[in-house]
Amino acid sequence: MESSGTTRRQATRQRLYEAAVTLIAEKGFSATTVDEIAERAGVAKGTVYYNFKSKTELFEELLRHGVGLLTASLRAAAEKSEERGGTRVEALDAMIRAGLAFIDRYPAFTQLYVAELWRTNRAWQSTLLVVRQEAVAVVEGVLRDAVRSGELSEEIDIPLTAAALVGMVLVAALDWQAFQPERSIDEVHSALSLLLHGRVSGH
């Protein structure tokens, strides 16, 4: 069982993550100060340094934490689908839905994550690549099972297909948030589901 001290520290870190992600999404990493993060989180500046050595470490841990939550939600969606006796393609469909729900809940984090993926000169680049691979690996595992069971063709390139599915969900969801916010998650999921099932060509 976790001690109340550990739980309290986790709650403080969660507040700092939320403050940092919204500020960095608004102003950028360089323009965001530790003082502002502390103020937004409602804690003393010393609390930030008690939990993280630097602003860079805070951001690195924020990325690790956020992508960890996404990975866990993808894995849970696949497992739940399997428990219901669903096919592997249905598990992939459930993961698309889980990804959209995650992005709907954490839009500022998702914007940051997508922006940071394409920057190459950051201190946290290696961490970002590791956590991205963890998320993609969950999708790769389900694709591999689908090929093994004959649901999907052996010709598919599993690493690229997994990356394409994750990328599709991220970009479509950000487009939804920014340009089509009046649409429901059901509509967006339905559109991506058609792509997954290869029904866009009308065959």
Short mmCIF file of C-alpha atoms in Angstrom, two decimals:
data_model
loop_
_atom_site.label_atom_id
_atom_site.label_comp_id
_atom_site.label_asym_id
_atom_site.label_seq_id
_atom_site.Cartn_x
_atom_site.Cartn_y
_atom_site.Cartn_z
CA MET A 1 0.00 0.00 0.00
CA GLU A 2 1.22 3.51 -0.79
CA SER A 3 1.99 5.86 2.09
CA SER A 4 0.14 9.16 2.36
CA GLY A 5 3.47 10.92 1.69
CA THR A 6 3.87 9.10 -1.62
CA THR A 7 0.26 9.82 -2.60
CA ARG A 8 0.68 13.48 -1.67
CA ARG A 9 3.87 13.74 -3.72
CA GLN A 10 2.15 12.15 -6.72
CA ALA A 11 -0.73 14.63 -6.40
CA THR A 12 1.76 17.53 -6.28
CA ARG A 13 3.58 16.20 -9.35
CA GLN A 14 0.24 15.86 -11.16
CA ARG A 15 -0.53 19.54 -10.41
CA LEU A 16 2.91 20.55 -11.66
CA TYR A 17 2.47 18.51 -14.86
CA GLU A 18 -0.91 20.12 -15.52
CA ALA A 19 0.46 23.62 -14.88
CA ALA A 20 3.54 23.03 -17.03
CA VAL A 21 1.67 21.50 -19.95
CA THR A 22 -0.85 24.34 -20.22
CA LEU A 23 1.80 27.06 -19.85
CA ILE A 24 4.21 25.44 -22.33
CA ALA A 25 1.37 24.90 -24.81
CA GLU A 26 0.47 28.60 -24.47
CA LYS A 27 3.94 30.17 -24.42
CA GLY A 28 6.52 27.60 -25.49
CA PHE A 29 9.16 25.88 -23.35
CA SER A 30 11.80 28.65 -23.33
CA ALA A 31 9.36 31.41 -22.41
CA THR A 32 7.83 29.44 -19.52
CA THR A 33 9.52 30.01 -16.15
CA VAL A 34 9.63 27.79 -13.07
CA ASP A 35 8.04 30.68 -11.11
CA GLU A 36 5.03 30.64 -13.48
CA ILE A 37 4.70 26.85 -13.25
CA ALA A 38 4.74 27.05 -9.43
CA GLU A 39 2.20 29.89 -9.40
CA ARG A 40 -0.14 28.09 -11.84
CA ALA A 41 0.11 24.88 -9.76
CA GLY A 42 -0.52 26.80 -6.53
CA VAL A 43 2.75 25.70 -4.89
CA ALA A 44 5.97 27.36 -3.73
CA LYS A 45 8.85 27.56 -6.21
CA GLY A 46 10.90 25.33 -3.88
CA THR A 47 8.30 22.59 -4.32
CA VAL A 48 9.10 22.45 -8.04
CA TYR A 49 12.81 21.93 -7.29
CA TYR A 50 12.00 19.43 -4.54
CA ASN A 51 10.22 17.27 -7.13
CA PHE A 52 12.39 17.98 -10.20
CA LYS A 53 16.02 19.07 -10.54
CA SER A 54 15.21 21.53 -13.32
CA LYS A 55 12.56 22.74 -15.72
CA THR A 56 14.04 20.38 -18.33
CA GLU A 57 13.67 17.38 -16.02
CA LEU A 58 10.08 18.41 -15.23
CA PHE A 59 9.29 18.53 -18.95
CA GLU A 60 11.02 15.22 -19.61
CA GLU A 61 9.03 13.55 -16.81
CA LEU A 62 5.86 15.21 -18.09
CA LEU A 63 6.38 13.62 -21.52
CA ARG A 64 7.13 10.24 -19.92
CA HIS A 65 4.04 10.50 -17.69
CA GLY A 66 1.68 11.62 -20.48
CA VAL A 67 2.76 9.02 -23.04
CA GLY A 68 2.68 6.42 -20.25
CA LEU A 69 -1.00 7.25 -19.65
CA LEU A 70 -1.70 6.98 -23.39
CA THR A 71 0.09 3.61 -23.61
CA ALA A 72 -1.85 2.28 -20.61
CA SER A 73 -5.18 3.37 -22.10
CA LEU A 74 -4.35 1.71 -25.46
CA ARG A 75 -3.33 -1.51 -23.72
CA ALA A 76 -6.47 -1.51 -21.53
CA ALA A 77 -8.70 -1.01 -24.60
CA ALA A 78 -7.08 -3.95 -26.41
CA GLU A 79 -7.36 -6.20 -23.34
CA LYS A 80 -11.00 -5.29 -22.76
CA SER A 81 -11.84 -6.05 -26.39
CA GLU A 82 -10.09 -9.42 -26.09
CA GLU A 83 -11.98 -10.27 -22.87
CA ARG A 84 -15.24 -9.65 -24.75
CA GLY A 85 -14.11 -12.16 -27.39
CA GLY A 86 -13.51 -9.50 -30.04
CA THR A 87 -11.25 -9.92 -33.07
CA ARG A 88 -7.81 -8.29 -33.27
CA VAL A 89 -9.21 -5.73 -35.74
CA GLU A 90 -11.91 -4.90 -33.19
CA ALA A 91 -9.13 -4.46 -30.62
CA LEU A 92 -7.40 -1.99 -32.97
CA ASP A 93 -10.73 -0.17 -33.38
CA ALA A 94 -11.10 0.00 -29.58
CA MET A 95 -7.56 1.42 -29.36
CA ILE A 96 -8.43 4.15 -31.87
CA ARG A 97 -11.38 5.08 -29.67
CA ALA A 98 -9.17 5.05 -26.54
CA GLY A 99 -6.60 7.25 -28.29
CA LEU A 100 -9.28 9.79 -29.25
CA ALA A 101 -10.66 9.79 -25.70
CA PHE A 102 -7.15 10.40 -24.31
CA ILE A 103 -6.53 13.31 -26.70
CA ASP A 104 -9.96 14.76 -25.94
CA ARG A 105 -9.03 14.70 -22.25
CA TYR A 106 -5.45 15.99 -22.66
CA PRO A 107 -5.44 18.25 -25.76
CA ALA A 108 -2.62 20.54 -24.56
CA PHE A 109 -0.38 17.57 -23.80
CA THR A 110 -1.06 16.04 -27.22
CA GLN A 111 -0.20 19.29 -29.03
CA LEU A 112 3.07 19.48 -27.12
CA TYR A 113 3.93 15.84 -27.74
CA VAL A 114 3.32 16.09 -31.49
CA ALA A 115 5.33 19.34 -31.71
CA GLU A 116 8.25 17.89 -29.76
CA LEU A 117 8.43 14.71 -31.84
CA TRP A 118 9.80 16.72 -34.79
CA ARG A 119 12.37 18.76 -32.87
CA THR A 120 15.79 17.16 -32.86
CA ASN A 121 17.90 19.38 -30.62
CA ARG A 122 16.12 18.81 -27.32
CA ALA A 123 17.59 17.34 -24.13
CA TRP A 124 14.60 15.01 -23.84
CA GLN A 125 14.71 13.67 -27.42
CA SER A 126 15.94 10.20 -26.42
CA THR A 127 13.29 9.91 -23.68
CA LEU A 128 10.63 10.95 -26.16
CA LEU A 129 11.71 8.30 -28.68
CA VAL A 130 11.67 5.60 -25.99
CA VAL A 131 8.16 6.46 -24.74
CA ARG A 132 6.84 6.86 -28.29
CA GLN A 133 8.13 3.38 -29.08
CA GLU A 134 6.34 2.00 -25.99
CA ALA A 135 3.00 3.36 -27.28
CA VAL A 136 3.60 2.13 -30.85
CA ALA A 137 4.73 -1.29 -29.53
CA VAL A 138 1.27 -1.89 -28.01
CA VAL A 139 -0.28 -1.43 -31.46
CA GLU A 140 2.47 -3.54 -33.08
CA GLY A 141 1.65 -6.40 -30.70
CA VAL A 142 -2.02 -6.45 -31.73
CA LEU A 143 -1.11 -6.20 -35.44
CA ARG A 144 1.31 -9.12 -35.04
CA ASP A 145 -1.42 -11.22 -33.42
CA ALA A 146 -3.84 -10.25 -36.22
CA VAL A 147 -1.37 -11.42 -38.88
CA ARG A 148 -0.69 -14.63 -36.93
CA SER A 149 -4.42 -15.41 -36.68
CA GLY A 150 -4.98 -14.69 -40.39
CA GLU A 151 -7.15 -11.61 -39.78
CA LEU A 152 -4.66 -9.38 -41.57
CA SER A 153 -2.40 -10.04 -44.54
CA GLU A 154 1.16 -11.22 -43.93
CA GLU A 155 2.23 -8.56 -46.42
CA ILE A 156 1.63 -5.67 -44.01
CA ASP A 157 4.66 -3.84 -42.66
CA ILE A 158 3.93 -4.05 -38.94
CA PRO A 159 6.20 -1.23 -37.61
CA LEU A 160 5.08 1.23 -40.30
CA THR A 161 1.41 0.26 -40.01
CA ALA A 162 1.51 0.70 -36.22
CA ALA A 163 3.19 4.11 -36.57
CA ALA A 164 0.64 5.09 -39.24
CA LEU A 165 -2.30 4.14 -37.00
CA VAL A 166 -0.93 6.08 -34.03
CA GLY A 167 -0.11 9.04 -36.29
CA MET A 168 -3.56 8.95 -37.88
CA VAL A 169 -5.25 9.13 -34.48
CA LEU A 170 -2.98 11.94 -33.21
CA VAL A 171 -3.29 14.14 -36.29
CA ALA A 172 -7.01 13.50 -36.87
CA ALA A 173 -7.76 14.24 -33.23
CA LEU A 174 -5.77 17.49 -33.25
CA ASP A 175 -7.56 18.53 -36.44
CA TRP A 176 -10.88 17.70 -34.75
CA GLN A 177 -9.99 19.78 -31.68
CA ALA A 178 -8.70 22.76 -33.65
CA PHE A 179 -10.94 22.93 -36.71
CA GLN A 180 -14.01 20.73 -36.17
CA PRO A 181 -14.74 20.94 -32.44
CA GLU A 182 -18.50 20.70 -33.04
CA ARG A 183 -18.09 17.03 -34.03
CA SER A 184 -18.63 14.33 -31.43
CA ILE A 185 -16.05 11.70 -30.54
CA ASP A 186 -18.44 9.13 -32.07
CA GLU A 187 -18.30 10.87 -35.46
CA VAL A 188 -14.52 11.10 -35.44
CA HIS A 189 -14.14 7.49 -34.31
CA SER A 190 -16.58 6.34 -36.99
CA ALA A 191 -14.55 8.08 -39.74
CA LEU A 192 -11.26 6.55 -38.54
CA SER A 193 -12.93 3.16 -38.12
CA LEU A 194 -13.85 3.18 -41.83
CA LEU A 195 -10.20 3.83 -42.67
CA LEU A 196 -9.11 0.97 -40.41
CA HIS A 197 -11.54 -1.42 -42.06
CA GLY A 198 -10.45 -0.31 -45.55
CA ARG A 199 -13.93 0.78 -46.53
CA VAL A 200 -13.07 4.26 -47.81
CA SER A 201 -12.67 3.04 -51.41
CA GLY A 202 -16.32 1.92 -51.39
CA HIS A 203 -15.57 -1.78 -51.94
#
